[in-house]
Amino acid sequence: MTPVELSRTVLHAVRRAVDAGELSVAVPERAVVTPPGPGGCGDYATNIALQLARPAGQTPQRVAEVLRRRLVGVGGIADVVLTGPGFINFRLDDGGGGAVGVGLVAEVLRAGGRYGYAERAGGAVVRLHCAREVRAVVVGEVVGRLLRAQGVTVRTSAEGVEPRWTDVLGVRVDGGGSASAEVSVNVRPVPVADPDSLLALGRDAGRWALLRPAGHDRVRGGAEGLVQREVNPLFRVRYVHARSRALGRNAADLGFVADPGPLGGAERVPLAALADHPRVLAAAAEHRAPDRLARHLVAVADAALPLLPGVLPRGGEKPSAAHRARLALAEAVGAVLAGGLSLLGIDAPDHI
């Protein structure tokens, strides 16, 4: 069972509880499923009981227990445990062979760079209007992309865009003009102190410098954004992506391809990072915070980097099912990194 499937299972349990009269709430559009936090257990957890408690007029623990009874015994779920104020924790049934990772990796590979995207029917158009400042315009453009990835219809505009911002950073918005009674400035991060030095970094490093800090934090420019070593977070993200692509090419030369399969305990950290990707995309869009996505891409890359040397056979080894499974995980990591960088407007090169 993948995180998306588990989310649907949780929502189905909510609907059944509502139909049975045990809960009197509107069924939410989505149940957020993430790796367990401190004090949690199992493979995934959800806070939906805390979300529904107030409208249901019940305690979170009571709501969690109602849902637990409808989740225990569902196919693919081995155990359901309640922790803390009402978190529901799941241990998935891997059939004794790591099938949890198999489904997740297969799901990522099917979706490619669109893994974590959502569809939403209808809804009002969201208007993003940026101040006439380079960081505001870049942030507004990327927030628009994040919202569209969640199925939201968006129109971006700015009080002004200088030609060099487009020439260097590739930034574009749907329209321009001054704020009015209908459209006010609603994208205004802390301005850049020295736009010239930031533009000197070029498109990719410049965008990363603008987007990685939270909107209320100041931008730190400088040549460190161009350093091609692991001390540079952007380099690590792009390096892991390029390595994942190279591993696919090298595997083809050795006569084998990726095939999702059982994975060992060492792969649980990157699997958890991949599973968390849809939640991060949704949160980055909801809070209009591209920095959340940037930091998540670094976490995915750092989780995968130690595992890359073991993907291909060594010495006289023959390619095995384990090699094909690890290659599939590497390619899934590469797909998530490429998709995330694309949302930020940053190139993901196949060669570094």
XYZ file of C-alpha atoms in Angstrom:
352
model
C 0.000 0.000 0.000
C 1.409 3.376 -1.044
C 0.910 6.637 0.896
C -1.686 7.765 -1.656
C -3.591 4.495 -1.261
C -3.351 4.751 2.521
C -4.712 8.307 2.391
C -7.683 7.091 0.374
C -8.209 4.249 2.844
C -8.306 6.709 5.746
C -10.838 8.908 3.932
C -12.945 5.841 3.211
C -12.929 5.038 6.934
C -14.091 8.600 7.669
C -16.941 8.267 5.165
C -18.030 4.963 6.667
C -17.999 6.471 10.167
C -20.078 9.433 8.935
C -22.552 7.152 7.161
C -22.896 5.082 10.350
C -23.599 8.201 12.421
C -20.453 7.840 14.539
C -19.035 11.119 13.257
C -20.911 14.218 12.189
C -18.393 16.023 9.973
C -17.760 16.965 6.372
C -15.380 14.452 4.826
C -12.153 16.328 3.963
C -10.671 16.277 0.475
C -7.412 14.738 1.678
C -5.989 12.807 4.604
C -2.371 13.780 5.105
C -0.180 10.706 5.639
C 3.452 11.128 6.677
C 6.248 9.153 8.327
C 5.630 9.025 12.111
C 6.974 11.882 14.177
C 8.606 11.661 17.625
C 6.637 9.280 19.805
C 5.006 7.640 16.802
C 5.533 4.151 15.467
C 5.123 2.047 12.353
C 5.482 3.115 8.731
C 3.096 6.082 8.436
C 0.865 8.267 10.587
C -1.997 10.716 10.135
C -3.346 13.560 12.272
C -6.826 13.453 10.755
C -8.441 12.735 14.149
C -7.063 16.035 15.483
C -8.352 17.759 12.345
C -11.880 16.360 12.736
C -12.238 16.534 16.534
C -13.561 20.087 16.838
C -16.174 19.903 14.045
C -17.207 16.447 15.313
C -17.643 17.763 18.859
C -15.539 14.920 20.222
C -12.039 14.517 21.621
C -9.251 13.636 19.174
C -8.707 10.342 21.018
C -12.374 9.410 20.568
C -12.300 10.247 16.847
C -9.063 8.292 16.454
C -10.600 5.246 18.145
C -13.665 5.410 15.883
C -11.429 5.439 12.822
C -9.077 2.816 14.217
C -11.904 0.286 14.460
C -12.620 0.791 10.762
C -8.966 0.585 9.726
C -7.899 -2.532 11.618
C -7.979 -5.533 9.318
C -8.039 -3.569 6.075
C -5.944 -5.277 3.420
C -2.391 -3.979 3.360
C -2.502 -2.700 6.955
C -0.856 -4.953 9.540
C -1.534 -2.830 12.644
C -3.064 0.473 13.723
C -1.771 2.140 16.909
C -2.940 5.374 18.542
C -0.312 7.640 20.106
C -0.131 11.094 21.645
C -3.213 13.315 21.562
C -4.812 11.341 18.722
C -2.290 10.388 16.044
C -3.141 7.226 14.103
C -0.038 5.167 13.276
C 0.055 2.415 10.669
C 2.300 -0.568 10.231
C 1.788 -1.805 6.720
C 1.727 -5.435 5.718
C 4.811 -5.995 3.575
C 4.183 -9.704 3.126
C 7.504 -10.387 4.812
C 9.411 -8.938 1.883
C 9.411 -5.154 1.924
C 6.386 -4.669 -0.331
C 5.778 -1.248 1.240
C 8.787 0.140 -0.582
C 7.885 -1.732 -3.760
C 4.538 0.024 -4.090
C 5.918 3.457 -3.247
C 8.820 3.241 -5.711
C 6.523 1.922 -8.441
C 4.111 4.800 -7.812
C 6.891 7.397 -8.083
C 8.236 5.859 -11.288
C 4.752 5.827 -12.833
C 4.143 9.489 -12.007
C 7.670 10.689 -12.741
C 8.205 14.385 -12.104
C 4.475 14.802 -11.381
C 4.583 12.570 -8.295
C 2.773 14.408 -5.524
C 0.578 16.456 -7.854
C -3.116 16.626 -7.001
C -6.313 17.304 -8.895
C -9.025 19.583 -7.616
C -12.345 20.218 -9.293
C -13.485 23.816 -9.670
C -12.676 26.491 -7.116
C -12.066 30.211 -7.378
C -9.077 31.620 -9.241
C -6.237 32.516 -6.870
C -4.673 35.891 -7.654
C -1.012 36.385 -6.751
C 0.179 39.971 -7.081
C 3.867 40.662 -6.422
C 5.699 43.767 -5.369
C 8.118 45.260 -7.905
C 11.134 43.468 -6.444
C 13.110 40.554 -7.815
C 12.596 38.158 -4.926
C 8.873 38.858 -4.731
C 8.409 38.166 -8.442
C 10.402 34.912 -8.379
C 8.598 33.697 -5.241
C 5.219 34.630 -6.719
C 5.955 32.794 -9.952
C 7.005 29.629 -8.104
C 4.059 29.762 -5.689
C 1.863 29.868 -8.780
C 3.503 26.687 -10.041
C 3.062 24.978 -6.675
C -0.629 25.876 -6.534
C -1.193 24.663 -10.104
C 0.479 21.378 -9.161
C -2.257 21.031 -6.524
C -4.994 21.600 -9.103
C -5.595 25.271 -8.282
C -6.290 27.821 -11.028
C -3.842 30.703 -10.562
C -3.148 34.060 -12.160
C 0.153 35.752 -11.328
C 0.911 39.426 -11.773
C 3.417 42.007 -10.572
C 3.668 45.734 -10.138
C 6.628 45.538 -12.470
C 9.208 43.114 -13.867
C 12.592 44.354 -14.999
C 13.826 42.849 -18.286
C 17.035 41.598 -16.683
C 15.042 39.525 -14.202
C 13.547 37.696 -17.149
C 16.841 37.540 -19.041
C 18.874 36.156 -16.128
C 16.366 34.307 -13.924
C 13.793 33.390 -16.559
C 10.983 34.770 -14.405
C 7.606 35.368 -16.032
C 4.176 36.291 -14.708
C 0.784 36.350 -16.367
C 0.248 40.109 -16.150
C 1.358 43.402 -14.669
C 0.039 46.619 -13.232
C -0.421 48.475 -10.000
C -2.350 47.172 -7.049
C -6.036 48.020 -6.950
C -9.114 47.485 -4.843
C -9.574 44.142 -6.577
C -5.944 42.988 -6.495
C -3.603 43.920 -3.657
C 0.044 42.986 -3.215
C 0.016 39.606 -1.470
C 3.509 38.352 -2.288
C 6.059 40.442 -0.419
C 9.019 38.494 1.061
C 11.958 40.330 2.635
C 13.586 42.211 -0.284
C 17.060 41.436 -1.577
C 19.648 43.884 -0.307
C 21.930 43.596 -3.348
C 20.064 42.414 -6.465
C 23.103 42.879 -8.714
C 25.255 40.381 -6.819
C 22.408 37.900 -6.807
C 21.812 38.225 -10.543
C 25.529 37.623 -11.053
C 24.970 34.059 -9.810
C 22.957 33.196 -12.924
C 19.589 31.525 -13.259
C 19.857 28.344 -11.184
C 22.048 29.534 -8.303
C 20.224 32.857 -8.252
C 16.810 31.242 -8.018
C 18.017 28.854 -5.309
C 19.411 31.754 -3.272
C 16.045 33.523 -3.502
C 13.826 30.517 -2.816
C 15.607 28.433 -0.184
C 15.289 30.924 2.719
C 11.842 31.373 4.231
C 10.091 34.525 3.055
C 10.648 36.290 6.381
C 14.407 35.563 6.271
C 17.003 37.594 4.415
C 18.662 36.247 1.294
C 22.319 35.394 1.543
C 23.959 35.739 -1.838
C 27.587 35.125 -2.617
C 29.815 32.847 -4.635
C 29.158 29.864 -2.328
C 26.060 29.248 -4.427
C 28.319 28.400 -7.358
C 30.598 25.986 -5.498
C 30.513 22.535 -7.140
C 31.090 20.577 -3.925
C 28.927 18.870 -1.339
C 29.018 21.904 0.964
C 26.598 23.538 -1.492
C 23.045 22.143 -0.951
C 21.971 22.903 -4.519
C 24.989 21.027 -5.835
C 24.079 18.002 -3.687
C 20.537 17.960 -5.029
C 21.655 18.215 -8.648
C 24.534 15.786 -8.113
C 22.268 13.070 -6.716
C 19.890 13.591 -9.636
C 22.734 13.342 -12.144
C 24.074 10.224 -10.382
C 20.671 8.581 -10.562
C 20.594 9.201 -14.307
C 24.138 7.910 -14.726
C 23.280 4.752 -12.780
C 20.471 4.042 -15.230
C 22.823 4.438 -18.172
C 25.495 2.259 -16.564
C 22.952 -0.409 -15.663
C 21.784 -0.518 -19.283
C 25.387 -1.109 -20.335
C 25.473 -4.051 -17.900
C 22.260 -5.454 -19.338
C 19.693 -4.755 -16.624
C 17.014 -2.199 -15.858
C 15.207 -0.929 -12.780
C 12.493 -3.108 -11.285
C 10.864 -2.164 -7.955
C 11.408 -4.904 -5.426
C 11.975 -5.576 -1.722
C 14.470 -3.231 -0.063
C 16.478 -3.505 3.125
C 16.465 -1.454 6.281
C 19.119 0.930 4.968
C 16.667 2.168 2.341
C 13.968 3.178 4.833
C 15.276 6.737 5.186
C 15.075 7.658 1.481
C 11.770 5.788 1.221
C 10.365 7.916 4.040
C 11.575 11.069 2.274
C 9.868 9.987 -0.952
C 6.664 9.154 0.907
C 6.663 12.640 2.441
C 6.942 14.410 -0.926
C 3.190 14.810 -1.632
C 2.648 16.314 1.823
C 5.518 18.751 1.324
C 4.184 19.891 -2.055
C 0.717 20.436 -0.589
C 2.115 22.352 2.411
C 4.401 24.492 0.244
C 1.407 25.458 -1.891
C -0.960 26.039 1.033
C 1.485 28.235 2.932
C 2.928 29.804 -0.239
C 6.365 28.735 0.917
C 8.720 27.464 -1.808
C 11.444 27.195 0.830
C 9.682 24.096 2.188
C 10.142 22.347 -1.138
C 13.777 23.482 -1.449
C 14.648 22.132 1.994
C 12.798 18.890 1.288
C 14.798 18.322 -1.909
C 17.992 18.639 0.129
C 16.635 16.086 2.618
C 15.779 13.643 -0.198
C 19.226 14.024 -1.758
C 21.037 13.642 1.563
C 19.017 10.522 2.403
C 19.808 8.888 -0.939
C 23.453 9.880 -1.358
C 25.007 7.202 0.925
C 23.117 4.432 -0.905
C 24.143 5.251 -4.472
C 27.525 3.427 -4.398
C 25.728 0.118 -3.739
C 23.314 0.287 -6.660
C 25.469 -1.375 -9.324
C 27.166 -4.789 -9.097
C 30.786 -4.741 -7.981
C 33.673 -6.808 -9.260
C 32.426 -10.117 -10.577
C 28.896 -9.741 -9.211
C 25.994 -10.507 -11.507
C 23.017 -8.143 -11.548
C 20.433 -9.442 -9.100
C 16.895 -8.562 -8.048
C 18.405 -6.502 -5.226
C 20.408 -4.435 -7.728
C 17.303 -3.855 -9.845
C 15.333 -2.795 -6.770
C 18.032 -0.374 -5.614
C 18.263 1.043 -9.139
C 14.488 1.604 -9.118
C 14.805 3.474 -5.818
C 17.622 5.621 -7.246
C 15.563 6.435 -10.314
C 12.579 7.320 -8.113
C 14.779 9.694 -6.124
C 15.979 11.250 -9.382
C 12.400 11.731 -10.572
C 11.395 13.509 -7.354
C 14.449 15.760 -7.453
C 13.918 16.629 -11.129
C 10.233 17.364 -10.556
C 10.926 19.506 -7.514
C 13.669 21.502 -9.207
C 11.376 22.059 -12.186
C 8.747 23.587 -9.901
C 11.427 25.930 -8.581
C 12.407 26.841 -12.143
C 15.857 25.259 -11.743
C 17.520 22.947 -14.248
C 18.223 19.316 -13.311
C 21.154 18.305 -15.539
C 21.768 14.676 -16.437
C 25.536 15.220 -16.284
C 27.644 17.052 -13.725
